[in-house]
mmCIF file of C-alpha atoms in Angstrom:
data_model
loop_
_atom_site.group_PDB
_atom_site.id
_atom_site.type_symbol
_atom_site.label_atom_id
_atom_site.label_comp_id
_atom_site.label_asym_id
_atom_site.label_seq_id
_atom_site.Cartn_x
_atom_site.Cartn_y
_atom_site.Cartn_z
ATOM 1 C CA MET R 1 61.881 180.771 51.123
ATOM 2 C CA VAL R 2 62.374 183.199 53.985
ATOM 3 C CA LEU R 3 60.691 180.694 56.018
ATOM 4 C CA CYS R 4 62.931 177.822 55.022
ATOM 5 C CA ARG R 5 66.127 179.658 55.448
ATOM 6 C CA SER R 6 65.315 180.657 58.936
ATOM 7 C CA ALA R 7 64.278 177.180 59.754
ATOM 8 C CA LYS R 8 67.856 175.875 58.729
ATOM 9 C CA ARG R 9 69.812 178.233 61.138
ATOM 10 C CA PRO R 10 68.718 176.546 64.167
ATOM 11 C CA LEU R 11 69.344 173.048 62.782
ATOM 12 C CA GLN R 12 72.726 174.017 61.775
ATOM 13 C CA MET R 13 73.617 175.574 65.261
ATOM 14 C CA MET R 14 72.048 172.372 66.867
ATOM 15 C CA MET R 15 74.288 170.230 64.974
ATOM 16 C CA LYS R 16 77.276 172.416 65.685
ATOM 17 C CA GLY R 17 76.604 172.264 69.447
ATOM 18 C CA SER R 18 76.084 168.437 69.213
ATOM 19 C CA CYS R 19 79.191 167.812 67.359
ATOM 20 C CA SER R 20 81.210 169.955 69.807
ATOM 21 C CA SER R 21 79.831 168.011 72.798
ATOM 22 C CA ALA R 22 80.671 164.609 71.286
ATOM 23 C CA VAL R 23 84.252 165.657 70.607
ATOM 24 C CA GLU R 24 84.883 166.834 74.182
ATOM 25 C CA SER R 25 83.312 163.761 75.528
ATOM 26 C CA SER R 26 85.629 161.486 73.380
ATOM 27 C CA PHE R 27 88.635 163.622 74.295
ATOM 28 C CA GLU R 28 87.835 163.253 77.896
ATOM 29 C CA THR R 29 87.571 159.326 77.667
ATOM 30 C CA PHE R 30 90.981 159.448 75.770
ATOM 31 C CA LEU R 31 92.654 161.167 78.620
ATOM 32 C CA ARG R 32 91.025 158.871 81.253
ATOM 33 C CA ARG R 33 92.098 155.718 79.457
ATOM 34 C CA PHE R 34 95.592 157.270 78.932
ATOM 35 C CA SER R 35 95.985 158.085 82.632
ATOM 36 C CA SER R 36 94.909 154.814 83.575
ATOM 37 C CA GLN R 37 97.454 152.908 81.681
ATOM 38 C CA GLY R 38 100.071 153.622 84.235
ATOM 39 C CA PRO R 39 103.798 154.231 83.374
ATOM 40 C CA ALA R 40 105.090 154.494 79.971
ATOM 41 C CA SER R 41 105.463 151.233 78.168
ATOM 42 C CA GLY R 42 109.380 151.226 78.740
ATOM 43 C CA GLU R 43 108.937 151.683 82.495
ATOM 44 C CA GLN R 44 106.287 149.047 82.377
ATOM 45 C CA MET R 45 108.418 146.472 80.749
ATOM 46 C CA SER R 46 111.184 147.338 83.275
ATOM 47 C CA LEU R 47 108.733 146.746 86.232
ATOM 48 C CA ILE R 48 107.632 143.347 84.697
ATOM 49 C CA LYS R 49 111.046 142.226 84.316
ATOM 50 C CA GLN R 50 112.137 143.373 87.934
ATOM 51 C CA LEU R 51 109.041 141.453 89.426
ATOM 52 C CA ARG R 52 109.642 138.434 87.308
ATOM 53 C CA GLU R 53 113.338 138.179 88.411
ATOM 54 C CA ARG R 54 112.154 138.584 92.143
ATOM 55 C CA THR R 55 109.567 135.959 92.020
ATOM 56 C CA SER R 56 110.156 133.878 88.919
ATOM 57 C CA ALA R 57 106.332 133.862 88.468
ATOM 58 C CA PRO R 58 104.826 133.397 84.823
ATOM 59 C CA ILE R 59 104.862 136.806 82.976
ATOM 60 C CA LYS R 60 101.178 137.069 82.456
ATOM 61 C CA ASP R 61 100.699 136.583 86.317
ATOM 62 C CA VAL R 62 103.536 139.282 86.797
ATOM 63 C CA LYS R 63 101.720 141.566 84.544
ATOM 64 C CA ALA R 64 98.193 141.124 85.938
ATOM 65 C CA SER R 65 99.332 141.746 89.477
ATOM 66 C CA LEU R 66 101.236 144.959 88.517
ATOM 67 C CA VAL R 67 98.115 146.142 86.648
ATOM 68 C CA GLU R 68 95.783 145.161 89.697
ATOM 69 C CA CYS R 69 98.087 147.226 91.945
ATOM 70 C CA ASN R 70 98.566 150.168 89.706
ATOM 71 C CA TRP R 71 102.106 149.354 88.937
ATOM 72 C CA ASP R 72 103.301 149.381 92.563
ATOM 73 C CA ILE R 73 105.994 146.703 92.395
ATOM 74 C CA GLU R 74 105.897 146.020 96.300
ATOM 75 C CA ALA R 75 102.166 145.538 96.335
ATOM 76 C CA ALA R 76 102.272 143.465 93.095
ATOM 77 C CA GLN R 77 105.010 141.214 94.802
ATOM 78 C CA LYS R 78 102.530 140.717 97.827
ATOM 79 C CA ASP R 79 99.625 139.997 95.534
ATOM 80 C CA LEU R 80 101.527 137.476 93.531
ATOM 81 C CA ARG R 81 102.407 135.467 96.503
ATOM 82 C CA LYS R 82 98.806 135.419 97.647
ATOM 83 C CA ARG R 83 97.552 134.444 94.294
ATOM 84 C CA GLY R 84 100.353 131.663 94.021
ATOM 85 C CA ILE R 85 99.473 129.982 97.420
ATOM 86 C CA VAL R 86 95.765 129.903 96.364
ATOM 87 C CA LEU R 87 96.654 128.340 93.167
ATOM 88 C CA ALA R 88 99.089 126.061 94.678
ATOM 89 C CA SER R 89 96.612 124.490 96.798
ATOM 90 C CA LYS R 90 94.377 124.285 93.869
ATOM 91 C CA LYS R 91 96.996 122.298 91.995
ATOM 92 C CA SER R 92 98.014 119.979 94.836
ATOM 93 C CA GLY R 93 95.762 117.244 93.710
ATOM 94 C CA ARG R 94 97.298 116.988 89.987
ATOM 95 C CA THR R 95 99.711 114.087 89.391
ATOM 96 C CA ALA R 96 103.185 114.926 89.590
ATOM 97 C CA THR R 97 105.698 112.276 87.990
ATOM 98 C CA GLU R 98 108.629 114.635 87.137
ATOM 99 C CA GLY R 99 111.118 115.858 89.454
ATOM 100 C CA LEU R 100 114.735 115.104 91.155
ATOM 101 C CA LEU R 101 116.257 113.037 93.733
ATOM 102 C CA ALA R 102 118.502 115.157 96.173
ATOM 103 C CA LEU R 103 121.311 113.554 98.125
ATOM 104 C CA ALA R 104 123.087 114.892 101.306
ATOM 105 C CA GLN R 105 125.720 113.058 103.041
ATOM 106 C CA SER R 106 127.987 113.006 106.232
ATOM 107 C CA GLU R 107 130.347 110.478 107.701
ATOM 108 C CA GLY R 108 128.690 107.039 107.824
ATOM 109 C CA LYS R 109 125.092 108.552 106.755
ATOM 110 C CA ALA R 110 123.323 109.580 103.677
ATOM 111 C CA ALA R 111 119.781 111.007 103.164
ATOM 112 C CA ILE R 112 118.066 110.938 99.929
ATOM 113 C CA ILE R 113 114.767 112.685 99.110
ATOM 114 C CA GLU R 114 112.284 112.642 95.876
ATOM 115 C CA LEU R 115 110.896 115.985 95.296
ATOM 116 C CA ASN R 116 108.246 115.766 92.421
ATOM 117 C CA CYS R 117 106.599 118.436 90.019
ATOM 118 C CA GLU R 118 104.742 118.022 86.824
ATOM 119 C CA THR R 119 107.263 118.850 83.890
ATOM 120 C CA ASP R 120 110.776 118.392 83.278
ATOM 121 C CA PHE R 121 110.855 121.939 82.646
ATOM 122 C CA VAL R 122 110.472 122.987 86.422
ATOM 123 C CA SER R 123 112.876 120.322 87.373
ATOM 124 C CA ARG R 124 115.511 122.075 85.529
ATOM 125 C CA ASN R 125 114.581 125.268 87.443
ATOM 126 C CA GLU R 126 117.378 126.466 89.973
ATOM 127 C CA ILE R 127 114.900 127.371 92.905
ATOM 128 C CA PHE R 128 113.277 123.763 92.397
ATOM 129 C CA GLN R 129 116.711 122.451 92.705
ATOM 130 C CA TYR R 130 117.843 124.562 95.655
ATOM 131 C CA LEU R 131 114.850 123.528 97.552
ATOM 132 C CA ALA R 132 115.433 119.681 96.761
ATOM 133 C CA VAL R 133 118.890 119.885 97.970
ATOM 134 C CA SER R 134 117.789 121.870 101.293
ATOM 135 C CA LEU R 135 115.244 119.215 101.925
ATOM 136 C CA ALA R 136 117.749 116.403 101.639
ATOM 137 C CA LYS R 137 119.966 118.452 104.068
ATOM 138 C CA GLN R 138 117.263 118.534 106.551
ATOM 139 C CA ALA R 139 116.602 114.829 106.072
ATOM 140 C CA LEU R 140 120.074 114.072 107.306
ATOM 141 C CA LEU R 141 119.279 115.700 110.634
ATOM 142 C CA VAL R 142 116.381 113.312 111.373
ATOM 143 C CA LYS R 143 117.242 110.954 114.298
ATOM 144 C CA ASN R 144 117.488 107.190 113.624
ATOM 145 C CA GLY R 145 115.643 106.437 116.824
ATOM 146 C CA SER R 146 115.755 102.504 117.224
ATOM 147 C CA GLN R 147 117.348 101.877 113.604
ATOM 148 C CA GLN R 148 119.812 99.363 113.377
ATOM 149 C CA PRO R 149 123.600 100.720 112.947
ATOM 150 C CA SER R 150 123.350 99.518 109.215
ATOM 151 C CA GLY R 151 120.072 99.701 107.659
ATOM 152 C CA VAL R 152 117.593 102.209 105.693
ATOM 153 C CA LEU R 153 115.254 104.441 107.579
ATOM 154 C CA SER R 154 112.055 105.628 105.820
ATOM 155 C CA VAL R 155 111.522 109.363 106.283
ATOM 156 C CA GLY R 156 108.168 110.505 104.987
ATOM 157 C CA PRO R 157 106.799 113.924 104.094
ATOM 158 C CA GLU R 158 104.951 113.609 107.500
ATOM 159 C CA SER R 159 108.330 113.574 109.323
ATOM 160 C CA LEU R 160 109.825 116.686 107.496
ATOM 161 C CA GLU R 161 107.120 118.879 106.798
ATOM 162 C CA GLU R 162 106.765 120.975 110.098
ATOM 163 C CA LEU R 163 110.574 121.064 110.593
ATOM 164 C CA LYS R 164 112.245 124.461 110.303
ATOM 165 C CA LEU R 165 114.073 125.406 107.147
ATOM 166 C CA ASN R 166 116.442 128.164 106.778
ATOM 167 C CA LEU R 167 116.863 129.257 103.171
ATOM 168 C CA GLU R 168 119.411 131.409 101.654
ATOM 169 C CA HIS R 169 118.316 131.673 97.971
ATOM 170 C CA PRO R 170 118.036 135.304 96.498
ATOM 171 C CA LYS R 171 114.426 134.438 95.417
ATOM 172 C CA ILE R 172 113.390 132.439 98.546
ATOM 173 C CA SER R 173 115.058 133.024 101.661
ATOM 174 C CA GLY R 174 114.474 133.146 105.584
ATOM 175 C CA GLU R 175 113.328 130.901 108.325
ATOM 176 C CA THR R 176 110.267 128.899 107.250
ATOM 177 C CA THR R 177 108.677 125.383 107.580
ATOM 178 C CA VAL R 178 109.381 122.512 104.893
ATOM 179 C CA HIS R 179 105.582 122.640 104.162
ATOM 180 C CA ASN R 180 105.513 126.438 103.589
ATOM 181 C CA ALA R 181 108.770 126.321 101.451
ATOM 182 C CA ILE R 182 107.301 123.690 99.265
ATOM 183 C CA THR R 183 103.919 125.659 98.949
ATOM 184 C CA GLU R 184 105.846 128.890 98.020
ATOM 185 C CA VAL R 185 107.978 127.013 95.360
ATOM 186 C CA ALA R 186 104.779 125.481 94.048
ATOM 187 C CA ALA R 187 103.285 129.107 93.843
ATOM 188 C CA MET R 188 106.602 130.247 91.860
ATOM 189 C CA MET R 189 106.483 127.352 89.500
ATOM 190 C CA GLY R 190 102.781 127.433 88.721
ATOM 191 C CA GLU R 191 102.815 123.622 89.182
ATOM 192 C CA ASN R 192 102.164 121.011 91.761
ATOM 193 C CA VAL R 193 105.366 120.493 94.004
ATOM 194 C CA LYS R 194 105.380 117.513 96.335
ATOM 195 C CA LEU R 195 107.811 115.977 98.490
ATOM 196 C CA ARG R 196 106.822 112.572 98.008
ATOM 197 C CA ARG R 197 109.455 110.193 100.108
ATOM 198 C CA GLY R 198 112.539 110.255 101.809
ATOM 199 C CA PHE R 199 115.338 107.625 103.267
ATOM 200 C CA VAL R 200 118.217 107.743 105.395
ATOM 201 C CA MET R 201 120.991 104.883 105.184
ATOM 202 C CA SER R 202 123.787 104.616 108.050
ATOM 203 C CA SER R 203 126.636 102.307 108.188
ATOM 204 C CA PRO R 204 129.411 101.720 110.393
ATOM 205 C CA GLY R 205 131.756 100.898 107.343
ATOM 206 C CA VAL R 206 132.060 102.891 103.966
ATOM 207 C CA LEU R 207 128.836 104.346 102.495
ATOM 208 C CA SER R 208 129.125 104.847 98.789
ATOM 209 C CA THR R 209 126.664 106.733 96.527
ATOM 210 C CA TYR R 210 126.006 107.295 92.724
ATOM 211 C CA LEU R 211 123.607 109.535 91.032
ATOM 212 C CA HIS R 212 122.589 109.294 87.481
ATOM 213 C CA THR R 213 121.473 111.996 85.037
ATOM 214 C CA SER R 214 122.813 114.531 87.447
ATOM 215 C CA PRO R 215 122.352 118.164 86.558
ATOM 216 C CA GLN R 216 124.712 118.996 89.581
ATOM 217 C CA PRO R 217 126.329 117.609 92.485
ATOM 218 C CA GLY R 218 123.781 116.111 94.829
ATOM 219 C CA LEU R 219 120.980 115.739 92.372
ATOM 220 C CA GLY R 220 119.823 113.276 89.922
ATOM 221 C CA ARG R 221 116.866 111.032 88.612
ATOM 222 C CA ILE R 222 118.210 107.616 89.751
ATOM 223 C CA ALA R 223 120.305 106.770 92.896
ATOM 224 C CA GLY R 224 122.252 103.940 94.026
ATOM 225 C CA LEU R 225 123.447 103.805 97.703
ATOM 226 C CA LEU R 226 125.544 100.743 99.162
ATOM 227 C CA SER R 227 127.651 100.170 102.256
ATOM 228 C CA LEU R 228 130.609 97.958 102.398
ATOM 229 C CA GLU R 229 131.722 96.489 106.004
ATOM 230 C CA PRO R 230 135.129 95.078 106.695
ATOM 231 C CA GLU R 231 135.142 92.486 109.299
ATOM 232 C CA VAL R 232 137.883 94.319 111.088
ATOM 233 C CA GLY R 233 139.164 98.107 110.606
ATOM 234 C CA SER R 234 141.228 98.460 107.369
ATOM 235 C CA SER R 235 143.713 101.025 106.389
ATOM 236 C CA HIS R 236 142.833 100.391 102.616
ATOM 237 C CA LEU R 237 140.134 103.052 102.690
ATOM 238 C CA ASP R 238 140.957 104.010 98.718
ATOM 239 C CA ALA R 239 140.293 100.416 97.691
ATOM 240 C CA LEU R 240 136.890 100.233 99.645
ATOM 241 C CA GLN R 241 136.002 103.560 98.383
ATOM 242 C CA ARG R 242 136.790 102.658 94.632
ATOM 243 C CA VAL R 243 134.719 99.330 94.919
ATOM 244 C CA GLY R 244 131.981 101.048 96.818
ATOM 245 C CA SER R 245 131.501 103.734 94.111
ATOM 246 C CA GLU R 246 131.537 100.966 91.231
ATOM 247 C CA LEU R 247 128.903 98.942 93.157
ATOM 248 C CA ALA R 248 126.700 101.876 93.719
ATOM 249 C CA MET R 249 126.900 102.629 89.935
ATOM 250 C CA HIS R 250 126.163 98.873 89.483
ATOM 251 C CA VAL R 251 122.896 98.934 91.722
ATOM 252 C CA VAL R 252 121.636 101.784 89.355
ATOM 253 C CA ALA R 253 122.272 100.095 86.072
ATOM 254 C CA ALA R 254 121.481 96.161 87.105
ATOM 255 C CA LYS R 255 118.347 97.112 89.481
ATOM 256 C CA PRO R 256 119.013 94.229 91.959
ATOM 257 C CA LEU R 257 115.965 93.476 94.242
ATOM 258 C CA PHE R 258 117.716 91.163 96.881
ATOM 259 C CA LEU R 259 121.207 91.063 98.412
ATOM 260 C CA THR R 260 121.543 87.192 98.629
ATOM 261 C CA LYS R 261 119.578 84.216 97.387
ATOM 262 C CA GLU R 262 118.485 83.392 100.854
ATOM 263 C CA LEU R 263 116.797 86.822 101.081
ATOM 264 C CA VAL R 264 114.617 86.348 98.058
ATOM 265 C CA SER R 265 110.976 86.351 99.296
ATOM 266 C CA SER R 266 108.973 83.141 99.159
ATOM 267 C CA GLU R 267 106.037 85.155 97.386
ATOM 268 C CA ALA R 268 108.637 86.316 94.510
ATOM 269 C CA LEU R 269 110.249 82.881 94.187
ATOM 270 C CA GLU R 270 106.962 81.019 94.006
ATOM 271 C CA SER R 271 105.621 83.507 91.426
ATOM 272 C CA GLU R 272 108.644 83.181 89.273
ATOM 273 C CA ARG R 273 108.528 79.417 89.617
ATOM 274 C CA GLU R 274 104.920 79.149 88.407
ATOM 275 C CA ILE R 275 105.776 81.388 85.321
ATOM 276 C CA LEU R 276 108.787 79.304 84.532
ATOM 277 C CA LYS R 277 106.836 76.051 84.972
ATOM 278 C CA SER R 278 104.018 77.264 82.628
ATOM 279 C CA GLN R 279 106.599 78.108 80.002
ATOM 280 C CA ALA R 280 108.452 74.883 80.205
ATOM 281 C CA GLU R 281 105.041 72.885 80.019
ATOM 282 C CA SER R 282 104.460 74.446 76.731
ATOM 283 C CA THR R 283 107.146 72.672 75.094
ATOM 284 C CA GLY R 284 105.447 69.222 75.610
ATOM 285 C CA LYS R 285 108.344 67.388 77.159
ATOM 286 C CA SER R 286 108.403 64.954 79.997
ATOM 287 C CA GLN R 287 107.852 66.162 83.746
ATOM 288 C CA MET R 288 111.392 65.413 84.733
ATOM 289 C CA ALA R 289 112.563 67.411 81.800
ATOM 290 C CA ILE R 290 110.292 70.242 82.801
ATOM 291 C CA GLU R 291 111.579 70.317 86.475
ATOM 292 C CA LYS R 292 115.275 70.620 85.128
ATOM 293 C CA MET R 293 114.301 73.371 82.947
ATOM 294 C CA VAL R 294 112.623 75.336 85.822
ATOM 295 C CA GLU R 295 115.549 74.917 87.968
ATOM 296 C CA GLY R 296 117.948 75.909 85.321
ATOM 297 C CA ARG R 297 115.841 79.017 84.492
ATOM 298 C CA LEU R 298 115.734 79.911 88.256
ATOM 299 C CA ARG R 299 119.517 80.119 88.383
ATOM 300 C CA LYS R 300 119.145 82.583 85.634
ATOM 301 C CA TYR R 301 116.474 84.560 87.569
ATOM 302 C CA TYR R 302 118.740 84.718 90.799
ATOM 303 C CA GLU R 303 121.454 86.289 88.358
ATOM 304 C CA GLU R 304 119.052 88.984 87.253
ATOM 305 C CA VAL R 305 117.648 89.918 90.695
ATOM 306 C CA VAL R 306 120.177 88.985 93.341
ATOM 307 C CA LEU R 307 123.090 91.395 93.852
ATOM 308 C CA MET R 308 125.442 88.882 94.806
ATOM 309 C CA GLU R 309 124.795 86.661 91.725
ATOM 310 C CA GLN R 310 124.767 89.388 89.303
ATOM 311 C CA LYS R 311 127.712 89.930 86.745
ATOM 312 C CA PHE R 312 129.630 93.000 87.510
ATOM 313 C CA ILE R 313 128.983 95.705 85.150
ATOM 314 C CA VAL R 314 132.472 97.172 85.036
ATOM 315 C CA ASN R 315 133.959 93.633 84.395
ATOM 316 C CA ASP R 316 131.277 91.039 83.479
ATOM 317 C CA SER R 317 133.899 88.248 83.583
ATOM 318 C CA LEU R 318 132.997 88.077 87.409
ATOM 319 C CA ASN R 319 130.206 88.494 89.510
ATOM 320 C CA VAL R 320 129.702 90.553 92.445
ATOM 321 C CA LYS R 321 130.430 87.791 94.884
ATOM 322 C CA THR R 322 133.754 87.190 93.196
ATOM 323 C CA LEU R 323 134.433 91.023 93.147
ATOM 324 C CA LEU R 324 134.039 91.104 97.035
ATOM 325 C CA SER R 325 136.165 88.002 97.366
ATOM 326 C CA ASN R 326 138.957 89.610 95.548
ATOM 327 C CA LEU R 327 138.379 92.904 97.641
ATOM 328 C CA SER R 328 138.749 91.001 100.715
ATOM 329 C CA LYS R 329 141.992 89.691 99.859
ATOM 330 C CA GLU R 330 143.207 93.100 98.787
ATOM 331 C CA VAL R 331 142.396 94.863 102.234
ATOM 332 C CA GLY R 332 143.395 91.736 104.169
ATOM 333 C CA SER R 333 139.982 91.494 105.883
ATOM 334 C CA PRO R 334 136.515 89.593 104.961
ATOM 335 C CA VAL R 335 134.329 92.499 103.373
ATOM 336 C CA LYS R 336 130.530 92.188 102.909
ATOM 337 C CA ILE R 337 127.816 94.409 101.606
ATOM 338 C CA GLY R 338 125.816 95.628 104.675
ATOM 339 C CA ASN R 339 122.963 97.156 102.717
ATOM 340 C CA PHE R 340 122.113 98.577 99.373
ATOM 341 C CA PHE R 341 119.279 100.764 98.087
ATOM 342 C CA ARG R 342 118.094 102.007 94.584
ATOM 343 C CA MET R 343 115.660 104.710 93.979
ATOM 344 C CA GLU R 344 114.244 106.396 90.843
ATOM 345 C CA VAL R 345 112.182 109.617 90.190
ATOM 346 C CA GLY R 346 108.478 108.754 89.507
ATOM 347 C CA GLU R 347 108.696 104.849 90.057
ATOM 348 C CA GLY R 348 105.386 103.452 91.376
ATOM 349 C CA ILE R 349 103.276 106.558 90.338
ATOM 350 C CA GLN R 350 100.631 105.776 88.013
ATOM 351 C CA ARG R 351 100.757 108.163 85.051
#
C-alpha cells in the first residue's frame, strides 16, 4: 500500500504540470490569433467601406487586399490596382456584348463610340458611363484627314488607344492614355471592358442625332445620326432641326440600309431577287405571273430598306421622300439628306 501511494504522487504531479503547459500554450495561441486579426470589427468595416468607395472594387477583393496589407488602406489600394490590372489582362479575351454608345457633338460634327462590357450591371455603373463619354469627346478631336465634307469616318480603337485622356472623376482621375484608362476601369469592374469601334460624321448642313434607351444625355444603346443639307443657306434653322431630329429617330426605328434605290448594292438586290423568285415559283403560276410577282415584291423590299422610300414613322401617310419635298417648300430651298448612320450596341458580335 505504501508503495502504491508513493507511486501515485509523481503521476499526479506530472499530470498537473502537463495540463498547466497545455493551458499556457493554448492561451499564447489565442493571443497570437487575436493580435493578427487587425483592428476591431467596427474599424475593419469602416476601412472596407472607405476602400470600396475609393476603388469600386468587389468587396471580397477589397477585404483580401486589406488583410494582405495588414489593414493599411493606402497599401491595400495600391495592391488592389496591381491585382486588378493582372485580372483585367486575363479577362480581355472574354466576350463582351453589353455596354453603351456614347455621343459627343460640336457644330457640324458628331462622334460616336461603342464601349463594351460583359453585363448590363456594369454598363449602369457611373465610372463606366463617365469613361464612355470621355472617349466620345476624345474621338471628336480626331482629324478627318482626306474625308469628304459630308461623310462618316471610321475611328477604330487603334486610332484612339495611345491618345492622352485627362480624367476628372473622383474615382478615376489624372492624365493617362485611352488604353490605360480602359484597363483601369476593367480592373475596377472585374469584367472585360473593350473599346470596340468609333465613327465621326461631319456635315456642312444640319447634323441631327438621336439616342435610344438613354440612361443620361450623351449615352444610349441605339443611335441614329443624319445630316440635312439645304441647297442654299436657309434662315429656317428651326424647321431643319425639327425634321432632322425626327428623321434621326426614324433611322433608329426603321433601320434603313440604303439612302436611295440607286444605292442598293447589286449583291443585296440579286440576293433578294433570288429569294422572291423562289417564293413565287412555289405558287405554280406562269413565268410571266412570277416575274410580275417578283417586281411587285421588290418594290416592297425597297420600302423596307431604302430610307427615301420608307413610310415616315411619325406620320405614315407619307414617305421620307415626300417629307423632304414638304420641308424644301417650307424653307424655300431644296433639301437633301447628305448622309445617315445607325449603330446599336453588340450588333455583329457572336454571342
